[in-house]
Coordinates of C-alpha atoms and ligand atoms in Angstrom, one line a residue:
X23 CA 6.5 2.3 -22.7
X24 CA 2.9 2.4 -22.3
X25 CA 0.6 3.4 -19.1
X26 CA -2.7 1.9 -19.2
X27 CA -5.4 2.3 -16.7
X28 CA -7.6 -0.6 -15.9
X29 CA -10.5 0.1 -14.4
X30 CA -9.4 2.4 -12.3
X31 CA -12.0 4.1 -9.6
X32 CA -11.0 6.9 -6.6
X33 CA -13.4 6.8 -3.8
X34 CA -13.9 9.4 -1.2
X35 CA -14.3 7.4 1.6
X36 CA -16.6 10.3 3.8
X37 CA -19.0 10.7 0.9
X38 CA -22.0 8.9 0.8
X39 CA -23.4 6.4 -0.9
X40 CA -20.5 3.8 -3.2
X41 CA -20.2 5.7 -6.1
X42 CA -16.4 6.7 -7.2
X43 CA -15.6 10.2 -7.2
X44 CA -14.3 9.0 -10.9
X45 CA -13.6 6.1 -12.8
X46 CA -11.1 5.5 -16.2
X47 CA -10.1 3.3 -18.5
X48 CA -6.9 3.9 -20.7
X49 CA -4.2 2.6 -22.6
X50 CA -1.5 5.7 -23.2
X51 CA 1.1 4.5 -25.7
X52 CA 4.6 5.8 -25.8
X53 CA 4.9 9.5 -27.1
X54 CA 1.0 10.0 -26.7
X55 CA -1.0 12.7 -24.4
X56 CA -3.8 12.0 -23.0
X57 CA -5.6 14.8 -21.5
X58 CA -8.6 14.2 -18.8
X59 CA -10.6 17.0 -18.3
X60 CA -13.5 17.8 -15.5
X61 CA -14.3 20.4 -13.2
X62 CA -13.0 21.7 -9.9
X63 CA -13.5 18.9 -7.2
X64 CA -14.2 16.3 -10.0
X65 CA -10.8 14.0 -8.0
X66 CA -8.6 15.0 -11.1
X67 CA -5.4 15.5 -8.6
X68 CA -6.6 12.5 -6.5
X69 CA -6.4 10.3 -9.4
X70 CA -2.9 11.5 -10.4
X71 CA -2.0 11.1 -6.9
X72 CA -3.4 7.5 -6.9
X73 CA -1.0 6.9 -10.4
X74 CA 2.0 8.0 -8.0
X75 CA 1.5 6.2 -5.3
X76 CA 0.5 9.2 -3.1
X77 CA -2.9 8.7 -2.7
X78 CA -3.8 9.6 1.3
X79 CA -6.5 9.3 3.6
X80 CA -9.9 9.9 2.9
X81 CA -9.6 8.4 -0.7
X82 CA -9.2 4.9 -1.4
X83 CA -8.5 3.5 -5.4
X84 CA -9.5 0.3 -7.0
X85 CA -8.3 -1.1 -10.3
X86 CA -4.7 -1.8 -12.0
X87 CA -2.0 0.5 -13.1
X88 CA 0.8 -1.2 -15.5
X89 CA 3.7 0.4 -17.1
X90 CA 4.0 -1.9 -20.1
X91 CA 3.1 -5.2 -18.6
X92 CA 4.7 -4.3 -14.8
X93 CA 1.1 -3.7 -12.1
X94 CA 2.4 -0.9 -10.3
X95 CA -0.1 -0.4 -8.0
X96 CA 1.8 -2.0 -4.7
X97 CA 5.2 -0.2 -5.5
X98 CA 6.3 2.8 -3.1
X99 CA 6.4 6.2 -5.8
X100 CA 9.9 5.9 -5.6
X101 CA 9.6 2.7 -7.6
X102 CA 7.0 3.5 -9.8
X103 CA 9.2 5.6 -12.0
X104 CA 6.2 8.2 -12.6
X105 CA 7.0 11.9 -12.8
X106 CA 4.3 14.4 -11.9
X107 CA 4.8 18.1 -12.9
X108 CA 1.9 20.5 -10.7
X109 CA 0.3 23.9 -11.6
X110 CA 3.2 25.4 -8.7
X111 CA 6.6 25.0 -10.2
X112 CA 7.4 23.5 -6.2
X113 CA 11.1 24.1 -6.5
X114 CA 13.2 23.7 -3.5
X115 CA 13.9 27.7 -2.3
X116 CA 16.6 26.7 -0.1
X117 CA 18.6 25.2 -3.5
X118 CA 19.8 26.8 -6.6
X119 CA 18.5 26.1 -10.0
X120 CA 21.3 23.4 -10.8
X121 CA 21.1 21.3 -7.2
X122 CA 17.3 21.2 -7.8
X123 CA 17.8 19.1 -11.1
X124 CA 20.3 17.7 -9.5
X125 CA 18.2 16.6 -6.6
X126 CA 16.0 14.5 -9.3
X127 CA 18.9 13.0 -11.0
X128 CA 20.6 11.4 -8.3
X129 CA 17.2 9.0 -8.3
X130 CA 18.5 8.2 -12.2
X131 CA 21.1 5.1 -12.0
X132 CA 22.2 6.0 -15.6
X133 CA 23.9 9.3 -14.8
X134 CA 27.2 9.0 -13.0
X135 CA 27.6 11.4 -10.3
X136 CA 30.6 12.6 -12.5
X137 CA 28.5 13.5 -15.3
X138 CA 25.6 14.9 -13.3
X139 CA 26.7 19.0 -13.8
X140 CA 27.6 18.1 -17.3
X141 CA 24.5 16.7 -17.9
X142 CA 22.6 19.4 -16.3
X143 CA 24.3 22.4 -18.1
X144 CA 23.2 20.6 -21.3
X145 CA 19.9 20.5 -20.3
X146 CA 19.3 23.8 -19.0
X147 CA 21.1 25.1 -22.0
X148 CA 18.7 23.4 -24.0
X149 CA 15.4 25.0 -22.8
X150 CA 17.3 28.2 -23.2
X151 CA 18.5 28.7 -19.4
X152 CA 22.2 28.2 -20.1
X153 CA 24.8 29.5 -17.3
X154 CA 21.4 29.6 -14.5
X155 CA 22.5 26.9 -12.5
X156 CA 24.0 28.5 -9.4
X157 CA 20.9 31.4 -9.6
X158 CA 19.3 31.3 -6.6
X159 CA 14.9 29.8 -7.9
X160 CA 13.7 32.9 -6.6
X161 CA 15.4 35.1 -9.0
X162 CA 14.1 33.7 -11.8
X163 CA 10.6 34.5 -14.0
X164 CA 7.8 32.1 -13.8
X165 CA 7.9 31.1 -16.8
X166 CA 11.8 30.1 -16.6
X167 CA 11.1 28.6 -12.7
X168 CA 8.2 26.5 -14.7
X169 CA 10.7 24.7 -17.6
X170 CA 13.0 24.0 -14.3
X171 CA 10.3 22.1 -13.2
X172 CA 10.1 20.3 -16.0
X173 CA 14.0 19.5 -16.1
X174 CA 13.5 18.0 -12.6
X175 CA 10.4 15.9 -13.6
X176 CA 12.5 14.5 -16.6
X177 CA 16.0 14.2 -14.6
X178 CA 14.7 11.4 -12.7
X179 CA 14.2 9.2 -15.8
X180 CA 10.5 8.2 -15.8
X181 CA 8.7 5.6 -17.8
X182 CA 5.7 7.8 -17.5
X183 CA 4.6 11.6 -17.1
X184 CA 1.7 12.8 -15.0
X185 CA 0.6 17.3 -15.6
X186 CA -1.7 18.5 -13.2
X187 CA -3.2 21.8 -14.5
X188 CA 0.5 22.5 -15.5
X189 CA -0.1 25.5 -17.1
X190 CA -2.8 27.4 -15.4
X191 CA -0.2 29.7 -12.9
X192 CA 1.3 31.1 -16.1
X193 CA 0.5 34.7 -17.3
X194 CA -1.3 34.3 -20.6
X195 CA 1.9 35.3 -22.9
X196 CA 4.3 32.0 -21.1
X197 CA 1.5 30.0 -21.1
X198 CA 1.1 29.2 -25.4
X199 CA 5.3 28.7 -25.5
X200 CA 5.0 26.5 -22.4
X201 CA 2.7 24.1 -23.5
X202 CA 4.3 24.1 -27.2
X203 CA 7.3 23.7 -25.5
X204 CA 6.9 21.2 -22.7
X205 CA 5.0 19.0 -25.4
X206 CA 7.7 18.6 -27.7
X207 CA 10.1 17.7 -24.7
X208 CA 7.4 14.8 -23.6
X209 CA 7.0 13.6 -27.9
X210 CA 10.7 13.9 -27.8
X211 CA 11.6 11.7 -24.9
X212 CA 8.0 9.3 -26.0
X213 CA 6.9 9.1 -22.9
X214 CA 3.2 8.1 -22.5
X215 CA 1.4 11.4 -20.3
X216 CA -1.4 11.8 -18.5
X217 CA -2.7 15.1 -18.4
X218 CA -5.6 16.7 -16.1
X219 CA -6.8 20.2 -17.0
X220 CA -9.7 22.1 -16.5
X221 CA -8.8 24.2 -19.9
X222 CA -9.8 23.2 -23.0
X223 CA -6.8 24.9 -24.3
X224 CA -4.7 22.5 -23.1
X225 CA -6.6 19.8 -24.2
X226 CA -6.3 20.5 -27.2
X227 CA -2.8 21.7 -27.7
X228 CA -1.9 18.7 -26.0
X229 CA -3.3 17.2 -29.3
X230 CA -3.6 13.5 -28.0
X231 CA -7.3 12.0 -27.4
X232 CA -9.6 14.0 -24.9
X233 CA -11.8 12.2 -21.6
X234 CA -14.1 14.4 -20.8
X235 CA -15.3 13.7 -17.1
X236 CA -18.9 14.0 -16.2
X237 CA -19.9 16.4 -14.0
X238 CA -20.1 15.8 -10.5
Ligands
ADP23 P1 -9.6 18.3 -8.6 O1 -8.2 18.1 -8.7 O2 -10.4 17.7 -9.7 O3 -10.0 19.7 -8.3 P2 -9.3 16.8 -6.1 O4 -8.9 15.4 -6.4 O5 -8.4 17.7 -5.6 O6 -10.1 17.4 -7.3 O7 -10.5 16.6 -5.0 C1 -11.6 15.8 -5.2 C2 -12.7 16.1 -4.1 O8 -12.2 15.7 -2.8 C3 -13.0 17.5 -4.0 O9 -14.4 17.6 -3.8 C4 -12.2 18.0 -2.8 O10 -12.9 19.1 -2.1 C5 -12.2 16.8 -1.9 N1 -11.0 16.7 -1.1 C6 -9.7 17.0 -1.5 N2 -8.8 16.7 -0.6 C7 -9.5 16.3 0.5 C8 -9.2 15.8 1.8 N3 -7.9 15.8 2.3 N4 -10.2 15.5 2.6 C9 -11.5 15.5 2.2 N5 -11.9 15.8 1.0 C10 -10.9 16.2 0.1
MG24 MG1 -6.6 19.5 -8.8

């Protein structure tokens, strides 16, 4: 699977003057990172929301977004088959740490319902979380709330993996196993990512080719 970005511009429609808050061009192959970094305000999130389809009012987008051949750009985000994963872990409170993967899953046609706690076990027990599935989100660390998040992201099945700042809540100790970790899940599965960071570090454990935005 590949993600490519053709041309693709976000405007801010209440700023003056025509120029885009940012513009790319890119072509992320299967198993690749690709990290975008600019500063606070640069329209980082704005273009990952434009990639999943949630792009809102003041901001409008131009340019083409394929997965493989397949333009994108018209599809609800429920069709797009992107998965984000955000700096806030954003798990559901009111669910335990199972029903929040399963939450995902139910939106991937290749897991039976039947298999779905199976499947999840396996998965939790994988990122070293085995037997958490009925604790309650709250009671776990940030760190362990924060590979959760990723389970969800990659329960859903997607084609294509959007981080924004996914690392920059963590205390300073999580945050080097994270990113090792969460970037051997993405090279494993070869999905083509798209990260935006404002940390070098990142950028460069991500260890896939580096935009640097100018700044604004
Ligand atoms: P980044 O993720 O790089 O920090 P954002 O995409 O969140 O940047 O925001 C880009 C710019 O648009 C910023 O200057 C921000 O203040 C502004 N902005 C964000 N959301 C809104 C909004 N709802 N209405 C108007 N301006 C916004
Ligand atoms: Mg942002």
């Amino acid at each position: 699977m590949t993600l490519k970005l053709d041309n693709l511009a976000i405007y801010n429609k209440n700023s003056a003057g025509k120029r885009p808050l940012l513009e790319v061009n890119v072509e992320i192959k299967a198993g690749e990172v690709v990290s975008i970094m600019g500063p606070s305000g640069s329209g980082k999130s704005s273009l990952l929301n434009a990639i999943a389809g949630q792009l809102r009012e003041p901001f409008k987008q131009t340019g083409c977004i394929y997965l493989n051949t397949a333009l994108i750009d018209d599809l609800p985000p429920y069709k797009r088959k992107i998965g984000v994963l955000y700096q806030d872990p954003l798990l559901f409170e009111h669910m335990n740490v199972g029903e929040n993967i399963a939450f995902a899953m139910v939106q991937n046609k290749q897991i039976a319902a039947s298999q779905r706690q199976t499947r999840i076990a396996a998965m939790l027990e994988s990122v070293g979380l085995a037997d958490m599935a009925t604790r309650p989100v709250h009671s776990l660390s940030g760190g362990q709330q924060a590979r959760v998040a990723l389970l969800r992201t990659l329960a859903a099945s997607p084609s294509a993996v959007l981080l924004d700042e996914p690392f920059s809540k963590l205390d300073i100790n999580t945050r080097g196993q994270m990113r090792k970790w969460v970037f051997e899940q993405l090279l494993k599965r070869q999905l083509p990512t798209l990260m935006v960071t404002h940390d070098k570090q990142d950028a460069i454990a991500a260890g896939g080719r580096i935009i640097e935005l100018p700044p604004c």
